Amino acid sequence: MEFFVVFLVSLFILMLLVVGLLFGRPPTYRPDREYVLKLMQGVEDRSTTEQAWSLFVHTPITHDADLEEFRRRCYKLDQGEVDNIASGPGLNGYLYDLKGRDYIKQLAAELQEFIRNAPLTVNF
């Protein structure tokens, strides 16, 4: 009898797992342009967490090639590969020092201009 109860409980848990895998969606990271702009602006005002910034910088964006280019430029800054900018870690809650924050502020202004000039698209 004990075997039968353990078998039924295990079968129930296994069926829940199968249903979850069949009807669940795969975990994907698909940030939109406004979210990325908010992240970049948050680097200046310390509202962006290190975890959110690291996820953005280190995860490729496959659904938007233009946004991927902005991510790559941020990644190059994070890795210290930007010419004439030797950015280091920031103090007092900042992710980068003053040079790095200025570079991110410049990128945020470019992204904001890009968003403003983007054509209106409607999905049918």
Tab-separated table of N, CA and C in Angstrom:
chain	number	residue	atom	x	y	z
A	1	MET	N	0.819	-1.196	0.000
A	1	MET	CA	0.000	0.000	0.000
A	1	MET	C	0.867	1.266	0.000
A	2	GLU	N	1.947	1.220	0.760
A	2	GLU	CA	2.847	2.371	0.830
A	2	GLU	C	3.471	2.654	-0.536
A	3	PHE	N	3.835	1.604	-1.242
A	3	PHE	CA	4.401	1.754	-2.580
A	3	PHE	C	3.404	2.437	-3.515
A	4	PHE	N	2.151	2.052	-3.415
A	4	PHE	CA	1.117	2.611	-4.275
A	4	PHE	C	0.930	4.116	-4.028
A	5	VAL	N	0.960	4.549	-2.777
A	5	VAL	CA	0.808	5.973	-2.436
A	5	VAL	C	2.002	6.768	-2.962
A	6	VAL	N	3.211	6.255	-2.768
A	6	VAL	CA	4.412	6.935	-3.254
A	6	VAL	C	4.391	7.011	-4.774
A	7	PHE	N	3.941	5.945	-5.419
A	7	PHE	CA	3.850	5.928	-6.871
A	7	PHE	C	2.863	6.986	-7.371
A	8	LEU	N	1.695	7.099	-6.753
A	8	LEU	CA	0.694	8.078	-7.176
A	8	LEU	C	1.177	9.517	-6.955
A	9	VAL	N	1.822	9.777	-5.834
A	9	VAL	CA	2.340	11.123	-5.570
A	9	VAL	C	3.426	11.464	-6.586
A	10	SER	N	4.314	10.520	-6.855
A	10	SER	CA	5.374	10.753	-7.844
A	10	SER	C	4.790	10.959	-9.236
A	11	LEU	N	3.781	10.182	-9.588
A	11	LEU	CA	3.130	10.327	-10.885
A	11	LEU	C	2.450	11.692	-11.005
A	12	PHE	N	1.812	12.139	-9.933
A	12	PHE	CA	1.160	13.452	-9.935
A	12	PHE	C	2.187	14.569	-10.129
A	13	ILE	N	3.288	14.506	-9.427
A	13	ILE	CA	4.338	15.523	-9.556
A	13	ILE	C	4.931	15.494	-10.958
A	14	LEU	N	5.149	14.319	-11.499
A	14	LEU	CA	5.682	14.188	-12.850
A	14	LEU	C	4.710	14.749	-13.887
A	15	MET	N	3.425	14.507	-13.709
A	15	MET	CA	2.428	15.041	-14.638
A	15	MET	C	2.374	16.572	-14.561
A	16	LEU	N	2.491	17.146	-13.367
A	16	LEU	CA	2.542	18.605	-13.237
A	16	LEU	C	3.754	19.165	-13.967
A	17	LEU	N	4.868	18.492	-13.864
A	17	LEU	CA	6.079	18.930	-14.553
A	17	LEU	C	5.891	18.877	-16.069
A	18	VAL	N	5.296	17.817	-16.578
A	18	VAL	CA	5.061	17.682	-18.015
A	18	VAL	C	4.103	18.766	-18.505
A	19	VAL	N	3.029	19.016	-17.777
A	19	VAL	CA	2.068	20.056	-18.166
A	19	VAL	C	2.743	21.422	-18.148
A	20	GLY	N	3.562	21.678	-17.145
A	20	GLY	CA	4.276	22.951	-17.078
A	20	GLY	C	5.220	23.143	-18.245
A	21	LEU	N	5.908	22.096	-18.637
A	21	LEU	CA	6.827	22.193	-19.768
A	21	LEU	C	6.092	22.324	-21.100
A	22	LEU	N	4.937	21.695	-21.219
A	22	LEU	CA	4.178	21.774	-22.467
A	22	LEU	C	3.531	23.136	-22.678
A	23	PHE	N	2.986	23.710	-21.621
A	23	PHE	CA	2.223	24.945	-21.770
A	23	PHE	C	2.974	26.191	-21.317
A	24	GLY	N	4.123	26.031	-20.750
A	24	GLY	CA	4.915	27.188	-20.337
A	24	GLY	C	5.702	27.736	-21.513
A	25	ARG	N	6.181	28.940	-21.358
A	25	ARG	CA	6.999	29.523	-22.424
A	25	ARG	C	8.459	29.488	-21.995
A	26	PRO	N	9.347	29.421	-22.946
A	26	PRO	CA	10.763	29.367	-22.588
A	26	PRO	C	11.219	30.705	-22.007
A	27	PRO	N	12.143	30.667	-21.074
A	27	PRO	CA	12.633	31.923	-20.501
A	27	PRO	C	13.483	32.677	-21.519
A	28	THR	N	13.082	33.882	-21.826
A	28	THR	CA	13.822	34.701	-22.780
A	28	THR	C	14.015	36.087	-22.193
A	29	TYR	N	15.055	36.757	-22.653
A	29	TYR	CA	15.329	38.134	-22.246
A	29	TYR	C	15.098	39.009	-23.462
A	30	ARG	N	13.985	39.739	-23.466
A	30	ARG	CA	13.614	40.582	-24.604
A	30	ARG	C	13.311	42.000	-24.120
A	31	PRO	N	14.339	42.761	-23.783
A	31	PRO	CA	14.074	44.132	-23.336
A	31	PRO	C	13.668	45.013	-24.512
A	32	ASP	N	12.788	45.962	-24.252
A	32	ASP	CA	12.438	46.914	-25.305
A	32	ASP	C	13.321	48.152	-25.175
A	33	ARG	N	13.209	49.032	-26.131
A	33	ARG	CA	14.103	50.190	-26.194
A	33	ARG	C	13.895	51.136	-25.013
A	34	GLU	N	12.662	51.297	-24.585
A	34	GLU	CA	12.390	52.191	-23.460
A	34	GLU	C	12.998	51.646	-22.170
A	35	TYR	N	12.945	50.328	-21.989
A	35	TYR	CA	13.541	49.723	-20.798
A	35	TYR	C	15.053	49.922	-20.792
A	36	VAL	N	15.687	49.746	-21.938
A	36	VAL	CA	17.139	49.935	-22.026
A	36	VAL	C	17.494	51.397	-21.778
A	37	LEU	N	16.685	52.311	-22.293
A	37	LEU	CA	16.916	53.735	-22.032
A	37	LEU	C	16.808	54.024	-20.538
A	38	LYS	N	15.825	53.419	-19.888
A	38	LYS	CA	15.669	53.596	-18.440
A	38	LYS	C	16.885	53.040	-17.694
A	39	LEU	N	17.401	51.900	-18.144
A	39	LEU	CA	18.613	51.347	-17.525
A	39	LEU	C	19.790	52.299	-17.674
A	40	MET	N	19.970	52.838	-18.874
A	40	MET	CA	21.095	53.746	-19.111
A	40	MET	C	20.965	55.022	-18.289
A	41	GLN	N	19.766	55.557	-18.202
A	41	GLN	CA	19.565	56.753	-17.393
A	41	GLN	C	19.731	56.441	-15.910
A	42	GLY	N	19.427	55.216	-15.527
A	42	GLY	CA	19.588	54.809	-14.138
A	42	GLY	C	21.036	54.670	-13.713
A	43	VAL	N	21.944	54.509	-14.670
A	43	VAL	CA	23.371	54.469	-14.331
A	43	VAL	C	23.795	55.824	-13.774
A	44	GLU	N	23.230	56.893	-14.308
A	44	GLU	CA	23.577	58.246	-13.851
A	44	GLU	C	22.959	58.566	-12.490
A	45	ASP	N	21.702	58.155	-12.278
A	45	ASP	CA	21.037	58.526	-11.022
A	45	ASP	C	20.997	57.395	-9.990
A	46	ARG	N	21.766	56.345	-10.209
A	46	ARG	CA	21.932	55.221	-9.281
A	46	ARG	C	20.656	54.408	-9.061
A	47	SER	N	19.718	54.429	-9.997
A	47	SER	CA	18.509	53.619	-9.848
A	47	SER	C	18.637	52.256	-10.533
A	48	THR	N	19.657	52.075	-11.354
A	48	THR	CA	19.890	50.786	-12.004
A	48	THR	C	20.731	49.916	-11.088
A	49	THR	N	20.246	48.703	-10.831
A	49	THR	CA	21.007	47.793	-9.978
A	49	THR	C	22.128	47.144	-10.778
A	50	GLU	N	23.112	46.668	-10.065
A	50	GLU	CA	24.236	46.008	-10.724
A	50	GLU	C	23.781	44.736	-11.436
A	51	GLN	N	22.806	44.036	-10.852
A	51	GLN	CA	22.305	42.803	-11.460
A	51	GLN	C	21.571	43.089	-12.769
A	52	ALA	N	20.719	44.110	-12.779
A	52	ALA	CA	19.981	44.444	-14.008
A	52	ALA	C	20.933	44.907	-15.099
A	53	TRP	N	21.934	45.704	-14.729
A	53	TRP	CA	22.896	46.192	-15.712
A	53	TRP	C	23.737	45.039	-16.258
A	54	SER	N	24.165	44.150	-15.379
A	54	SER	CA	24.973	43.009	-15.808
A	54	SER	C	24.176	42.093	-16.735
A	55	LEU	N	22.896	41.889	-16.436
A	55	LEU	CA	22.056	41.069	-17.309
A	55	LEU	C	21.935	41.711	-18.683
A	56	PHE	N	21.740	43.020	-18.726
A	56	PHE	CA	21.635	43.716	-20.007
A	56	PHE	C	22.942	43.646	-20.785
A	57	VAL	N	24.042	43.920	-20.123
A	57	VAL	CA	25.336	44.014	-20.809
A	57	VAL	C	25.819	42.654	-21.298
A	58	HIS	N	25.561	41.600	-20.551
A	58	HIS	CA	26.145	40.297	-20.871
A	58	HIS	C	25.205	39.337	-21.597
A	59	THR	N	23.978	39.749	-21.887
A	59	THR	CA	23.043	38.877	-22.596
A	59	THR	C	22.781	39.434	-23.991
A	60	PRO	N	23.120	38.692	-25.038
A	60	PRO	CA	22.874	39.179	-26.405
A	60	PRO	C	21.384	39.413	-26.654
A	61	ILE	N	21.097	40.447	-27.427
A	61	ILE	CA	19.716	40.790	-27.783
A	61	ILE	C	19.524	40.379	-29.238
A	62	THR	N	18.728	39.351	-29.453
A	62	THR	CA	18.582	38.791	-30.796
A	62	THR	C	17.380	39.348	-31.551
A	63	HIS	N	16.460	39.992	-30.875
A	63	HIS	CA	15.227	40.433	-31.531
A	63	HIS	C	15.302	41.848	-32.086
A	64	ASP	N	16.353	42.607	-31.774
A	64	ASP	CA	16.461	43.994	-32.223
A	64	ASP	C	17.936	44.297	-32.489
A	65	ALA	N	18.305	44.362	-33.757
A	65	ALA	CA	19.717	44.554	-34.120
A	65	ALA	C	20.238	45.921	-33.688
A	66	ASP	N	19.402	46.946	-33.752
A	66	ASP	CA	19.842	48.280	-33.339
A	66	ASP	C	20.094	48.334	-31.836
A	67	LEU	N	19.225	47.706	-31.076
A	67	LEU	CA	19.405	47.654	-29.629
A	67	LEU	C	20.634	46.825	-29.261
A	68	GLU	N	20.910	45.801	-30.039
A	68	GLU	CA	22.106	44.987	-29.819
A	68	GLU	C	23.370	45.815	-30.014
A	69	GLU	N	23.348	46.746	-30.953
A	69	GLU	CA	24.515	47.611	-31.162
A	69	GLU	C	24.757	48.503	-29.944
A	70	PHE	N	23.693	49.032	-29.353
A	70	PHE	CA	23.851	49.821	-28.127
A	70	PHE	C	24.375	48.940	-26.991
A	71	ARG	N	23.875	47.703	-26.897
A	71	ARG	CA	24.347	46.785	-25.858
A	71	ARG	C	25.831	46.485	-26.034
A	72	ARG	N	26.261	46.290	-27.275
A	72	ARG	CA	27.678	46.011	-27.530
A	72	ARG	C	28.564	47.182	-27.130
A	73	ARG	N	28.099	48.384	-27.383
A	73	ARG	CA	28.886	49.557	-26.985
A	73	ARG	C	28.981	49.644	-25.461
A	74	CYS	N	27.905	49.320	-24.766
A	74	CYS	CA	27.943	49.287	-23.300
A	74	CYS	C	28.850	48.161	-22.812
A	75	TYR	N	28.825	47.032	-23.500
A	75	TYR	CA	29.690	45.910	-23.133
A	75	TYR	C	31.163	46.282	-23.290
A	76	LYS	N	31.482	46.987	-24.373
A	76	LYS	CA	32.869	47.412	-24.576
A	76	LYS	C	33.323	48.336	-23.455
A	77	LEU	N	32.451	49.229	-23.010
A	77	LEU	CA	32.799	50.084	-21.875
A	77	LEU	C	33.006	49.241	-20.628
A	78	ASP	N	32.122	48.283	-20.412
A	78	ASP	CA	32.215	47.431	-19.229
A	78	ASP	C	33.506	46.626	-19.217
A	79	GLN	N	33.980	46.227	-20.395
A	79	GLN	CA	35.210	45.446	-20.489
A	79	GLN	C	36.454	46.318	-20.617
A	80	GLY	N	36.285	47.637	-20.705
A	80	GLY	CA	37.422	48.547	-20.808
A	80	GLY	C	38.024	48.617	-22.191
A	81	GLU	N	37.228	48.375	-23.223
A	81	GLU	CA	37.728	48.347	-24.595
A	81	GLU	C	37.414	49.613	-25.386
A	82	VAL	N	36.863	50.634	-24.742
A	82	VAL	CA	36.536	51.882	-25.437
A	82	VAL	C	37.782	52.755	-25.458
A	83	ASP	N	38.116	53.266	-26.649
A	83	ASP	CA	39.298	54.114	-26.796
A	83	ASP	C	39.124	55.414	-26.021
A	84	ASN	N	40.198	55.868	-25.418
A	84	ASN	CA	40.277	57.151	-24.707
A	84	ASN	C	39.415	57.219	-23.453
A	85	ILE	N	38.819	56.121	-23.039
A	85	ILE	CA	38.031	56.119	-21.804
A	85	ILE	C	38.511	54.960	-20.941
A	86	ALA	N	39.171	55.299	-19.871
A	86	ALA	CA	39.618	54.288	-18.918
A	86	ALA	C	38.647	54.311	-17.743
A	87	SER	N	37.483	53.735	-17.942
A	87	SER	CA	36.446	53.782	-16.922
A	87	SER	C	36.693	52.722	-15.866
A	88	GLY	N	36.481	53.104	-14.636
A	88	GLY	CA	36.637	52.174	-13.531
A	88	GLY	C	35.343	52.063	-12.754
A	89	PRO	N	35.348	51.256	-11.717
A	89	PRO	CA	34.138	51.125	-10.902
A	89	PRO	C	33.843	52.419	-10.153
A	90	GLY	N	32.577	52.676	-9.944
A	90	GLY	CA	32.175	53.902	-9.275
A	90	GLY	C	32.161	53.751	-7.765
A	91	LEU	N	31.969	54.847	-7.100
A	91	LEU	CA	31.887	54.886	-5.650
A	91	LEU	C	30.485	55.298	-5.231
A	92	ASN	N	30.130	54.970	-4.006
A	92	ASN	CA	28.880	55.429	-3.406
A	92	ASN	C	27.649	54.982	-4.199
A	93	GLY	N	27.648	53.758	-4.676
A	93	GLY	CA	26.486	53.216	-5.373
A	93	GLY	C	26.467	53.392	-6.868
A	94	TYR	N	27.434	54.102	-7.424
A	94	TYR	CA	27.505	54.260	-8.877
A	94	TYR	C	28.146	53.018	-9.495
A	95	LEU	N	27.706	52.669	-10.698
A	95	LEU	CA	28.278	51.512	-11.384
A	95	LEU	C	29.622	51.835	-12.016
A	96	TYR	N	29.790	53.069	-12.486
A	96	TYR	CA	31.024	53.493	-13.151
A	96	TYR	C	31.495	54.816	-12.554
A	97	ASP	N	32.741	55.154	-12.862
A	97	ASP	CA	33.250	56.457	-12.446
A	97	ASP	C	32.687	57.540	-13.369
A	98	LEU	N	33.145	58.766	-13.198
A	98	LEU	CA	32.572	59.901	-13.931
A	98	LEU	C	32.718	59.751	-15.445
A	99	LYS	N	33.875	59.274	-15.907
A	99	LYS	CA	34.070	59.103	-17.356
A	99	LYS	C	33.113	58.058	-17.919
A	100	GLY	N	32.953	56.971	-17.211
A	100	GLY	CA	32.033	55.928	-17.661
A	100	GLY	C	30.590	56.393	-17.666
A	101	ARG	N	30.208	57.143	-16.636
A	101	ARG	CA	28.833	57.665	-16.592
A	101	ARG	C	28.589	58.667	-17.708
A	102	ASP	N	29.590	59.479	-18.024
A	102	ASP	CA	29.433	60.422	-19.140
A	102	ASP	C	29.259	59.683	-20.462
A	103	TYR	N	30.007	58.598	-20.644
A	103	TYR	CA	29.883	57.803	-21.868
A	103	TYR	C	28.487	57.175	-21.959
A	104	ILE	N	28.004	56.624	-20.847
A	104	ILE	CA	26.666	56.022	-20.832
A	104	ILE	C	25.600	57.099	-21.046
A	105	LYS	N	25.825	58.291	-20.493
A	105	LYS	CA	24.874	59.393	-20.703
A	105	LYS	C	24.812	59.770	-22.182
A	106	GLN	N	25.962	59.760	-22.849
A	106	GLN	CA	26.007	60.049	-24.283
A	106	GLN	C	25.263	58.960	-25.063
A	107	LEU	N	25.475	57.701	-24.689
A	107	LEU	CA	24.754	56.603	-25.345
A	107	LEU	C	23.248	56.713	-25.106
A	108	ALA	N	22.857	57.101	-23.896
A	108	ALA	CA	21.433	57.249	-23.587
A	108	ALA	C	20.811	58.354	-24.432
A	109	ALA	N	21.548	59.438	-24.637
A	109	ALA	CA	21.029	60.516	-25.491
A	109	ALA	C	20.876	60.033	-26.931
A	110	GLU	N	21.840	59.252	-27.409
A	110	GLU	CA	21.736	58.695	-28.764
A	110	GLU	C	20.546	57.746	-28.876
A	111	LEU	N	20.349	56.911	-27.862
A	111	LEU	CA	19.230	55.970	-27.886
A	111	LEU	C	17.901	56.716	-27.811
A	112	GLN	N	17.835	57.758	-27.012
A	112	GLN	CA	16.608	58.541	-26.920
A	112	GLN	C	16.285	59.195	-28.264
A	113	GLU	N	17.292	59.712	-28.925
A	113	GLU	CA	17.092	60.298	-30.254
A	113	GLU	C	16.676	59.219	-31.257
A	114	PHE	N	17.271	58.041	-31.144
A	114	PHE	CA	16.926	56.926	-32.024
A	114	PHE	C	15.471	56.507	-31.816
A	115	ILE	N	15.038	56.452	-30.558
A	115	ILE	CA	13.651	56.089	-30.261
A	115	ILE	C	12.702	57.151	-30.806
A	116	ARG	N	13.068	58.409	-30.643
A	116	ARG	CA	12.216	59.504	-31.107
A	116	ARG	C	12.061	59.477	-32.623
A	117	ASN	N	13.114	59.112	-33.346
A	117	ASN	CA	13.077	59.115	-34.809
A	117	ASN	C	12.670	57.778	-35.415
A	118	ALA	N	12.396	56.795	-34.584
A	118	ALA	CA	12.017	55.477	-35.100
A	118	ALA	C	10.640	55.555	-35.754
A	119	PRO	N	10.466	54.855	-36.864
A	119	PRO	CA	9.152	54.870	-37.518
A	119	PRO	C	8.123	54.126	-36.677
A	120	LEU	N	6.897	54.559	-36.794
A	120	LEU	CA	5.803	53.932	-36.071
A	120	LEU	C	5.472	52.599	-36.737
A	121	THR	N	5.430	51.548	-35.957
A	121	THR	CA	5.074	50.234	-36.491
A	121	THR	C	3.838	49.726	-35.766
A	122	VAL	N	3.002	49.036	-36.500
A	122	VAL	CA	1.793	48.464	-35.943
A	122	VAL	C	1.786	46.986	-36.279
A	123	ASN	N	1.594	46.154	-35.267
A	123	ASN	CA	1.505	44.713	-35.481
A	123	ASN	C	0.046	44.324	-35.673
A	124	PHE	N	-0.228	43.641	-36.760
A	124	PHE	CA	-1.587	43.189	-37.036
A	124	PHE	C	-1.735	41.740	-36.696
